[in-house]
Short mmCIF file of N, CA and C in Angstrom, two decimals:
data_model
loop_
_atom_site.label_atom_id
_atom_site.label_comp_id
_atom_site.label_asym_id
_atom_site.label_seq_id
_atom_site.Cartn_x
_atom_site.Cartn_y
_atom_site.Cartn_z
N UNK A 1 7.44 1.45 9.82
CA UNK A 1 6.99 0.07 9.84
C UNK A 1 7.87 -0.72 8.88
N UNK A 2 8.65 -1.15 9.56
CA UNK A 2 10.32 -1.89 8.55
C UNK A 2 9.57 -3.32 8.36
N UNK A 3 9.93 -4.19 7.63
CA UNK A 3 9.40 -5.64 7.59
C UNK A 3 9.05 -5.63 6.44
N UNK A 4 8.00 -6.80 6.43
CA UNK A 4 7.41 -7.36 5.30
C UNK A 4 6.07 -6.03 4.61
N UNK A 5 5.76 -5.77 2.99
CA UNK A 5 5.12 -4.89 2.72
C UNK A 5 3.35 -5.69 3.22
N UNK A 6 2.66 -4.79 3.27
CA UNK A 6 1.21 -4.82 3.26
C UNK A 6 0.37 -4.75 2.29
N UNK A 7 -0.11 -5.85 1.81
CA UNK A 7 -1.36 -4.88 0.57
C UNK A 7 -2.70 -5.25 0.90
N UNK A 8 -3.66 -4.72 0.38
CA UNK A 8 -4.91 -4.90 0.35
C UNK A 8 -5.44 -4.51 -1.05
N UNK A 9 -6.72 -5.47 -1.54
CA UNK A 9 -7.38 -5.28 -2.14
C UNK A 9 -8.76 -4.49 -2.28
N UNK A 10 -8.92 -3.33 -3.01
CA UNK A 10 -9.98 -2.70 -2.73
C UNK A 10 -10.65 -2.55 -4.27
N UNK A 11 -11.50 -3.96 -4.63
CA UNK A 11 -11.61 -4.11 -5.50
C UNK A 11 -12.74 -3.05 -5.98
N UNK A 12 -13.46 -2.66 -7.47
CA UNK A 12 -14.47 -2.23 -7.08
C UNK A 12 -15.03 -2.45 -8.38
N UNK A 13 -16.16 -2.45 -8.65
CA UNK A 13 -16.73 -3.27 -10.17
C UNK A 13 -16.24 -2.53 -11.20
N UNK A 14 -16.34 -2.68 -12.49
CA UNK A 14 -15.66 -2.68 -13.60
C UNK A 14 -16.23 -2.11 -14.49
N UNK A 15 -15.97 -0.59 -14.63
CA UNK A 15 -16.90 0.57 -15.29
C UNK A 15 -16.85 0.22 -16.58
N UNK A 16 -16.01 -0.64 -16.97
CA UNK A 16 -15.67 -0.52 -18.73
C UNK A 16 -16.70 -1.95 -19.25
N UNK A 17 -17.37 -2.64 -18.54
CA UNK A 17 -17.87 -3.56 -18.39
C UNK A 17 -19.70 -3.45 -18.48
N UNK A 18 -20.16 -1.89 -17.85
CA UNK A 18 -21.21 -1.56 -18.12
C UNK A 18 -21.82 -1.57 -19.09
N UNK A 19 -22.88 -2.49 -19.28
CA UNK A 19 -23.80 -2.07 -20.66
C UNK A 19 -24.60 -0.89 -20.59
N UNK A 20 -25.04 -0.18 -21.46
CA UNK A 20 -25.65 0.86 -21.74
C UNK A 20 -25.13 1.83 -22.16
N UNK A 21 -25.96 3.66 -22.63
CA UNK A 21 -25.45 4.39 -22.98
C UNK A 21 -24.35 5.52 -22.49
N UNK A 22 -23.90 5.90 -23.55
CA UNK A 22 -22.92 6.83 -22.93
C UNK A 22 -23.10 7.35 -21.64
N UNK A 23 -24.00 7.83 -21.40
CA UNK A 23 -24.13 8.47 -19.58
C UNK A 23 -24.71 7.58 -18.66
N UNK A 24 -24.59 5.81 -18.95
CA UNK A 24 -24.66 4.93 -18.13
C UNK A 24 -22.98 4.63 -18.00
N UNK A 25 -22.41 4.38 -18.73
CA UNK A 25 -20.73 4.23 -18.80
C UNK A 25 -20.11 5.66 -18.06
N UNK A 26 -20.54 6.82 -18.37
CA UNK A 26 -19.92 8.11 -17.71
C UNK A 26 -20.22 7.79 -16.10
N UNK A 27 -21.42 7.28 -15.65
CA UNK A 27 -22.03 7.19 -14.09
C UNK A 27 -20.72 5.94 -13.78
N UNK A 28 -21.02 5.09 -14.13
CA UNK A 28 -20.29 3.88 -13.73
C UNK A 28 -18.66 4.63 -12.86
N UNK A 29 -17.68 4.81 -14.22
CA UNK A 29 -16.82 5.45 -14.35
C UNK A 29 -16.61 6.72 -13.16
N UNK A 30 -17.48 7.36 -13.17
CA UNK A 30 -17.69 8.47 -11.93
C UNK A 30 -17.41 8.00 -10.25
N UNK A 31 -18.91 6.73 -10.30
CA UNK A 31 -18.70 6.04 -9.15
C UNK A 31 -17.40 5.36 -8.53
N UNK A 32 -17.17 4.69 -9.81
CA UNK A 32 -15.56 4.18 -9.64
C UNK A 32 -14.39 4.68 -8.98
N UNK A 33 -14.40 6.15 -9.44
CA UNK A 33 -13.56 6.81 -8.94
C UNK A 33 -13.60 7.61 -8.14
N UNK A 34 -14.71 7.50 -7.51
CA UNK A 34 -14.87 8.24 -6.30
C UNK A 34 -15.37 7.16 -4.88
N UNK A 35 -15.15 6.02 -5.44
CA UNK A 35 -14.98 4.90 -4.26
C UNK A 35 -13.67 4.88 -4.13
N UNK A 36 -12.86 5.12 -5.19
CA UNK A 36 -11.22 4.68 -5.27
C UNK A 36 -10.70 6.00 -4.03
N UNK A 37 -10.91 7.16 -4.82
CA UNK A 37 -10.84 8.39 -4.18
C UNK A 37 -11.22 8.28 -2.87
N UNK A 38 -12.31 8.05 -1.81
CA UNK A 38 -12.50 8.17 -1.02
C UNK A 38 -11.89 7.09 0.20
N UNK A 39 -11.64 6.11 -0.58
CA UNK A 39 -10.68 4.66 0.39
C UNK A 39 -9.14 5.11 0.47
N UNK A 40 -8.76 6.56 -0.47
CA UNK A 40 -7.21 6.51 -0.84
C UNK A 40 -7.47 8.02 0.30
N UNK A 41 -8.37 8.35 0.50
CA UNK A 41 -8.46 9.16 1.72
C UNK A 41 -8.62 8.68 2.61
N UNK A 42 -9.14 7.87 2.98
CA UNK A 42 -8.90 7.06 4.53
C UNK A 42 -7.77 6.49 4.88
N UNK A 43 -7.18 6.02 3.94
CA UNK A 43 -5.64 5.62 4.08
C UNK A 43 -4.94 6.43 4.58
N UNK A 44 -5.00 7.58 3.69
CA UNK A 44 -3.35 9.07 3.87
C UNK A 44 -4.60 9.50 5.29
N UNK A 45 -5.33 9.51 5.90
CA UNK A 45 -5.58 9.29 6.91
C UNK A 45 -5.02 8.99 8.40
N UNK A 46 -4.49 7.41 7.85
CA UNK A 46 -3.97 6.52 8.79
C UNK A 46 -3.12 7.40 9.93
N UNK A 47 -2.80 6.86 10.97
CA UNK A 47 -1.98 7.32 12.12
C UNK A 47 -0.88 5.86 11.79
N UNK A 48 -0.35 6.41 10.23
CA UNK A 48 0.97 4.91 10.35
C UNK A 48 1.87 4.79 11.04
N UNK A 49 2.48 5.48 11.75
CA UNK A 49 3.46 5.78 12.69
C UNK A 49 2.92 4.64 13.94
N UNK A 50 1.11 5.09 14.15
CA UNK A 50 0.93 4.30 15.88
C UNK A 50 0.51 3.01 15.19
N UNK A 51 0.01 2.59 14.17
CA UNK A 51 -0.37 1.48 14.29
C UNK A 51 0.59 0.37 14.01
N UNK A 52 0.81 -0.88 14.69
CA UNK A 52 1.17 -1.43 14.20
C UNK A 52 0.60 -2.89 13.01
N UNK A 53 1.40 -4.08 12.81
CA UNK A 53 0.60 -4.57 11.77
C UNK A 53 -0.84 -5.53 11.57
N UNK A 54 -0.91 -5.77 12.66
CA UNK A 54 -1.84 -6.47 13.09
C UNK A 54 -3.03 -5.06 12.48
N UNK A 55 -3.03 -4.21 13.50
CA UNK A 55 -4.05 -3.07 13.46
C UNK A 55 -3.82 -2.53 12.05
N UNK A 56 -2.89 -2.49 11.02
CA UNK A 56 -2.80 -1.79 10.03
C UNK A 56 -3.93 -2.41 8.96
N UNK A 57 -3.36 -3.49 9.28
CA UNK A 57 -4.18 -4.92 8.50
C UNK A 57 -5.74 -5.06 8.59
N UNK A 58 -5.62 -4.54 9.57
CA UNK A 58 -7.42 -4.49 9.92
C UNK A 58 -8.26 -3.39 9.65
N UNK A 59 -7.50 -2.27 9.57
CA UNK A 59 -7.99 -1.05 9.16
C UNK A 59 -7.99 -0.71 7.78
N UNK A 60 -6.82 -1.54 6.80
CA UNK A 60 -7.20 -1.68 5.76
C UNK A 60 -8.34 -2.73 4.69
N UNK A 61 -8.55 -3.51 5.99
CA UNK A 61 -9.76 -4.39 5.17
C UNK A 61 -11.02 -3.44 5.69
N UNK A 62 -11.23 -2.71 6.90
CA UNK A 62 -11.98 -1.95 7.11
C UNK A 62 -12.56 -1.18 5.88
N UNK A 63 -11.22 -0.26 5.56
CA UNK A 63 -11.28 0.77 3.97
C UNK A 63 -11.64 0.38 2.79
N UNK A 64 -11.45 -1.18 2.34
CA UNK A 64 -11.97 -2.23 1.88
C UNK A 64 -13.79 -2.11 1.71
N UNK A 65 -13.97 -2.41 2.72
CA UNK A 65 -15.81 -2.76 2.82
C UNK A 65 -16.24 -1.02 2.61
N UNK A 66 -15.76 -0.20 2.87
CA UNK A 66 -16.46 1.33 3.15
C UNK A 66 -16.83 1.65 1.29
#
């Protein structure tokens, strides 16, 4: 897929930002990275080869909301 790059945002709330105790900050932190983890598996997923950008684009705002 030669051209212009693609990005998406897969924002996700802000563990360092949590009030409470240590194993409210450890949960946060956990979740975090296992939303990150699991959207960076749907990606290496992808069939990048068939899609093109239209469809790439859409499947990454898809990975987005999941």
């Amino acid at each position: 897929m030669a051209g212009q790059p693609i990005s998406a945002h897969w924002g996700v709330e802000d563990p360092a930002a949590v009030d409470g105790d240590d194993e409210a900050r450890r949960k946060a932190f956990f979740q975090a990275f296992n939303r990150l983890q699991h959207r960076i598996q749907l990606f290496l997923g992808l069939p990048l080869a068939k899609l093109d950008r239209v469809a790439l684009t859409q499947r990454l705002k898809e990975i987005g909301g999941s």
